[in-house]
Amino acid sequence: MTTVLIVDDQQLQRYGFRVLLDSIPETEVVGEAANGAEAVRRTAELRPDVVLMDVRMPGMDGIEATRLIAEAGGRSRVLVLTTFDVDEYLHAALRAGASGFLLKDARPEELLAGIRAVAGGDAVIAPALTRRILDEYARHVPARRGDPGEDPQVASLTEREREILVAIGKGWTNGEIAARFVVTESTVKTHVGRVLAKIGARDRIQAVIFAYDRGLARPGGG
């Protein structure tokens, strides 16, 4: 059973999500919140597996709420629901610690799959948003000076682990990485897990940020 907290300032939107999630045996809506401050408070109280987070809300927005929830270090992971007209917030949401992004017009099966993925510790980004989000984030990353290898966390990686990190930064899937390096997907998963542990990343999204910050990956796969 995956527990979910729904956060949206629109009551009708919250109702729609609740109806959908309540119709699925493996999900349980444990609460709702109408703004960021209430989301932070209810997350601490209810400890849901997934917080379904809107971005634009009165008072504290979804970005700040996501940051506070992530910094609290609890078990709850945040899945942000966004639209193309909030691109200016996307790089901030990445840094805030969101574990995924989906469009509000995602199909029900896409939303449910995203909730399951985030609850299971994976990161998820709507395919239509992936490159747009990363490019938007990269535009806010200052040019990295010096050799990335001088970074102690990068230096702690083996040569193969560094190659895996670069591939993650380019947005490659485990299947694509496995094909590139002629290894099994299970081997890739093992490498990815080690990379995340060494660089202190919660998930692949945070690993992408790390790779961008250190100049290991740039827009367009560079």
Tab-separated table of C-alpha atoms in Angstrom:
chain	number	residue	atom	x	y	z
A	1	MET	CA	0.000	0.000	0.000
A	2	THR	CA	1.370	3.396	-1.046
A	3	THR	CA	0.162	6.318	1.049
A	4	VAL	CA	-0.289	9.687	-0.654
A	5	LEU	CA	-0.765	13.281	0.488
A	6	ILE	CA	-2.442	15.478	-2.149
A	7	VAL	CA	-1.321	19.117	-2.220
A	8	ASP	CA	-3.142	21.596	-4.464
A	9	ASP	CA	-4.863	24.915	-3.846
A	10	GLN	CA	-7.743	23.930	-6.139
A	11	GLN	CA	-10.345	21.863	-4.285
A	12	LEU	CA	-11.703	20.376	-7.504
A	13	GLN	CA	-8.190	19.278	-8.524
A	14	ARG	CA	-7.663	17.590	-5.145
A	15	TYR	CA	-11.015	15.869	-5.470
A	16	GLY	CA	-10.138	14.522	-8.911
A	17	PHE	CA	-6.838	13.087	-7.687
A	18	ARG	CA	-8.523	11.563	-4.637
A	19	VAL	CA	-11.221	9.865	-6.734
A	20	LEU	CA	-8.551	8.368	-8.994
A	21	LEU	CA	-6.251	7.209	-6.199
A	22	ASP	CA	-9.081	5.853	-4.043
A	23	SER	CA	-10.138	3.675	-6.975
A	24	ILE	CA	-6.794	1.845	-6.924
A	25	PRO	CA	-6.365	-0.852	-4.221
A	26	GLU	CA	-2.614	-0.254	-3.834
A	27	THR	CA	-2.875	3.483	-3.068
A	28	GLU	CA	-4.364	5.241	-0.060
A	29	VAL	CA	-4.931	8.993	0.231
A	30	VAL	CA	-4.068	9.842	3.834
A	31	GLY	CA	-4.705	13.570	3.608
A	32	GLU	CA	-4.903	16.797	1.627
A	33	ALA	CA	-3.301	20.229	1.864
A	34	ALA	CA	-4.220	23.496	0.142
A	35	ASN	CA	-0.844	25.285	0.397
A	36	GLY	CA	2.833	24.694	1.011
A	37	ALA	CA	2.862	25.442	4.731
A	38	GLU	CA	0.011	23.008	5.310
A	39	ALA	CA	1.806	20.435	3.130
A	40	VAL	CA	4.939	20.603	5.280
A	41	ARG	CA	2.901	20.314	8.463
A	42	ARG	CA	0.766	17.421	7.227
A	43	THR	CA	3.769	15.562	5.799
A	44	ALA	CA	5.444	15.639	9.208
A	45	GLU	CA	2.215	14.488	10.822
A	46	LEU	CA	1.137	11.773	8.362
A	47	ARG	CA	4.517	10.625	6.944
A	48	PRO	CA	3.066	9.613	3.532
A	49	ASP	CA	5.140	7.641	1.054
A	50	VAL	CA	4.484	10.235	-1.657
A	51	VAL	CA	3.519	13.907	-1.575
A	52	LEU	CA	1.703	14.891	-4.782
A	53	MET	CA	2.785	18.539	-4.945
A	54	ASP	CA	1.364	21.442	-6.920
A	55	VAL	CA	3.794	24.288	-7.716
A	56	ARG	CA	1.796	27.506	-7.722
A	57	MET	CA	-0.092	28.029	-4.473
A	58	PRO	CA	-0.824	31.080	-2.300
A	59	GLY	CA	1.559	31.720	0.565
A	60	MET	CA	4.288	29.095	0.575
A	61	ASP	CA	4.571	27.572	-2.897
A	62	GLY	CA	5.332	23.976	-3.793
A	63	ILE	CA	9.051	24.621	-4.345
A	64	GLU	CA	9.685	25.884	-0.828
A	65	ALA	CA	7.470	23.167	0.622
A	66	THR	CA	9.435	20.528	-1.296
A	67	ARG	CA	12.719	21.942	0.016
A	68	LEU	CA	11.519	21.856	3.633
A	69	ILE	CA	10.152	18.328	3.273
A	70	ALA	CA	13.403	17.082	1.718
A	71	GLU	CA	15.545	18.826	4.338
A	72	ALA	CA	13.531	17.202	7.124
A	73	GLY	CA	15.075	13.909	6.051
A	74	GLY	CA	11.907	11.871	6.432
A	75	ARG	CA	10.679	8.978	4.338
A	76	SER	CA	8.279	11.044	2.223
A	77	ARG	CA	9.197	11.736	-1.398
A	78	VAL	CA	7.771	14.553	-3.482
A	79	LEU	CA	6.250	14.120	-6.933
A	80	VAL	CA	5.700	17.563	-8.480
A	81	LEU	CA	2.835	18.132	-10.891
A	82	THR	CA	3.562	20.984	-13.239
A	83	THR	CA	2.617	22.637	-16.519
A	84	PHE	CA	4.778	24.123	-19.265
A	85	ASP	CA	3.979	27.657	-18.117
A	86	VAL	CA	6.025	27.258	-14.923
A	87	ASP	CA	9.392	26.545	-16.531
A	88	GLU	CA	10.995	29.257	-14.430
A	89	TYR	CA	10.420	27.127	-11.337
A	90	LEU	CA	11.769	23.839	-12.641
A	91	HIS	CA	15.463	24.259	-11.897
A	92	ALA	CA	14.577	25.430	-8.386
A	93	ALA	CA	12.389	22.380	-7.864
A	94	LEU	CA	15.259	20.106	-8.922
A	95	ARG	CA	17.474	21.655	-6.298
A	96	ALA	CA	14.690	21.544	-3.735
A	97	GLY	CA	14.755	17.751	-3.728
A	98	ALA	CA	11.755	16.673	-5.782
A	99	SER	CA	11.914	13.043	-6.853
A	100	GLY	CA	9.805	13.473	-9.956
A	101	PHE	CA	7.860	15.707	-12.316
A	102	LEU	CA	4.690	14.956	-14.223
A	103	LEU	CA	2.355	17.132	-16.234
A	104	LYS	CA	-1.066	17.780	-14.785
A	105	ASP	CA	-2.633	16.409	-17.951
A	106	ALA	CA	-0.805	13.073	-17.595
A	107	ARG	CA	-2.928	10.001	-18.225
A	108	PRO	CA	-4.153	8.231	-15.065
A	109	GLU	CA	-1.873	5.259	-15.710
A	110	GLU	CA	1.136	7.611	-16.048
A	111	LEU	CA	0.333	9.288	-12.748
A	112	LEU	CA	-0.104	5.969	-10.962
A	113	ALA	CA	3.133	4.607	-12.437
A	114	GLY	CA	4.919	7.772	-11.346
A	115	ILE	CA	3.622	7.456	-7.800
A	116	ARG	CA	4.753	3.835	-7.642
A	117	ALA	CA	8.196	4.689	-9.019
A	118	VAL	CA	8.780	7.537	-6.590
A	119	ALA	CA	7.521	5.476	-3.653
A	120	GLY	CA	9.977	2.755	-4.660
A	121	GLY	CA	12.918	5.144	-4.535
A	122	ASP	CA	13.224	5.883	-8.243
A	123	ALA	CA	13.039	9.234	-9.961
A	124	VAL	CA	10.481	9.935	-12.644
A	125	ILE	CA	10.121	12.744	-15.180
A	126	ALA	CA	7.435	12.986	-17.826
A	127	PRO	CA	9.102	12.154	-21.169
A	128	ALA	CA	7.858	15.415	-22.685
A	129	LEU	CA	9.526	17.336	-19.858
A	130	THR	CA	12.879	15.581	-19.530
A	131	ARG	CA	15.045	17.592	-21.929
A	132	ARG	CA	13.077	20.785	-21.321
A	133	ILE	CA	13.610	20.513	-17.573
A	134	LEU	CA	17.308	19.706	-17.832
A	135	ASP	CA	17.942	22.460	-20.352
A	136	GLU	CA	16.097	24.956	-18.151
A	137	TYR	CA	18.111	23.856	-15.144
A	138	ALA	CA	21.404	24.003	-17.057
A	139	ARG	CA	20.803	27.614	-18.060
A	140	HIS	CA	20.971	28.508	-14.376
A	141	VAL	CA	24.182	26.554	-13.708
A	142	PRO	CA	27.285	28.780	-13.783
A	143	ALA	CA	30.218	27.595	-15.858
A	144	ARG	CA	32.310	25.174	-13.842
A	145	ARG	CA	35.934	26.149	-13.458
A	146	GLY	CA	38.777	23.726	-12.928
A	147	ASP	CA	39.002	19.994	-13.367
A	148	PRO	CA	35.926	18.033	-12.194
A	149	GLY	CA	38.352	15.319	-11.114
A	150	GLU	CA	39.573	17.616	-8.361
A	151	ASP	CA	36.190	17.326	-6.676
A	152	PRO	CA	36.629	14.762	-3.851
A	153	GLN	CA	33.320	13.048	-4.588
A	154	VAL	CA	34.146	12.732	-8.291
A	155	ALA	CA	37.632	11.529	-7.381
A	156	SER	CA	36.107	8.766	-5.246
A	157	LEU	CA	34.476	7.201	-8.315
A	158	THR	CA	36.082	4.429	-10.299
A	159	GLU	CA	36.575	5.029	-14.022
A	160	ARG	CA	33.451	3.001	-14.852
A	161	GLU	CA	31.418	4.725	-12.146
A	162	ARG	CA	32.399	8.102	-13.580
A	163	GLU	CA	31.313	6.929	-17.030
A	164	ILE	CA	27.986	5.853	-15.526
A	165	LEU	CA	27.567	9.260	-13.852
A	166	VAL	CA	28.216	11.052	-17.145
A	167	ALA	CA	25.639	8.811	-18.847
A	168	ILE	CA	23.088	9.575	-16.121
A	169	GLY	CA	23.810	13.266	-16.643
A	170	LYS	CA	23.008	12.855	-20.321
A	171	GLY	CA	19.621	11.421	-19.404
A	172	TRP	CA	20.341	7.858	-20.523
A	173	THR	CA	18.186	5.018	-19.190
A	174	ASN	CA	19.648	1.888	-17.605
A	175	GLY	CA	18.904	0.028	-20.831
A	176	GLU	CA	20.783	2.582	-22.914
A	177	ILE	CA	23.734	2.524	-20.530
A	178	ALA	CA	23.806	-1.286	-20.600
A	179	ALA	CA	23.834	-1.291	-24.396
A	180	ARG	CA	26.581	1.341	-24.548
A	181	PHE	CA	28.927	-0.498	-22.185
A	182	VAL	CA	27.845	-4.026	-23.175
A	183	VAL	CA	26.801	-5.089	-19.680
A	184	THR	CA	23.547	-6.310	-18.151
A	185	GLU	CA	20.956	-3.917	-16.755
A	186	SER	CA	21.413	-5.495	-13.319
A	187	THR	CA	25.101	-4.569	-13.485
A	188	VAL	CA	24.150	-1.015	-14.424
A	189	LYS	CA	21.752	-0.839	-11.476
A	190	THR	CA	24.572	-1.922	-9.170
A	191	HIS	CA	26.877	0.750	-10.582
A	192	VAL	CA	24.167	3.406	-10.338
A	193	GLY	CA	23.545	2.522	-6.692
A	194	ARG	CA	27.247	2.879	-5.899
A	195	VAL	CA	27.471	6.185	-7.745
A	196	LEU	CA	24.479	7.613	-5.878
A	197	ALA	CA	25.965	6.517	-2.542
A	198	LYS	CA	29.384	8.023	-3.276
A	199	ILE	CA	28.099	11.404	-4.425
A	200	GLY	CA	25.387	11.599	-1.772
A	201	ALA	CA	22.488	11.739	-4.233
A	202	ARG	CA	19.004	10.560	-3.270
A	203	ASP	CA	18.087	9.547	-6.803
A	204	ARG	CA	18.931	9.982	-10.478
A	205	ILE	CA	17.578	13.519	-10.625
A	206	GLN	CA	19.996	14.599	-7.909
A	207	ALA	CA	22.766	12.751	-9.782
A	208	VAL	CA	21.943	14.784	-12.913
A	209	ILE	CA	22.245	17.989	-10.872
A	210	PHE	CA	25.599	16.795	-9.510
A	211	ALA	CA	26.873	16.036	-13.017
A	212	TYR	CA	25.703	19.428	-14.313
A	213	ASP	CA	27.173	21.305	-11.364
A	214	ARG	CA	30.584	19.757	-11.943
A	215	GLY	CA	30.626	20.221	-15.689
A	216	LEU	CA	30.350	16.512	-16.462
A	217	ALA	CA	27.194	16.961	-18.561
A	218	ARG	CA	25.620	19.838	-20.417
A	219	PRO	CA	22.509	20.410	-22.561
A	220	GLY	CA	22.410	18.451	-25.804
A	221	GLY	CA	24.273	15.511	-24.307
A	222	GLY	CA	27.635	17.287	-24.035
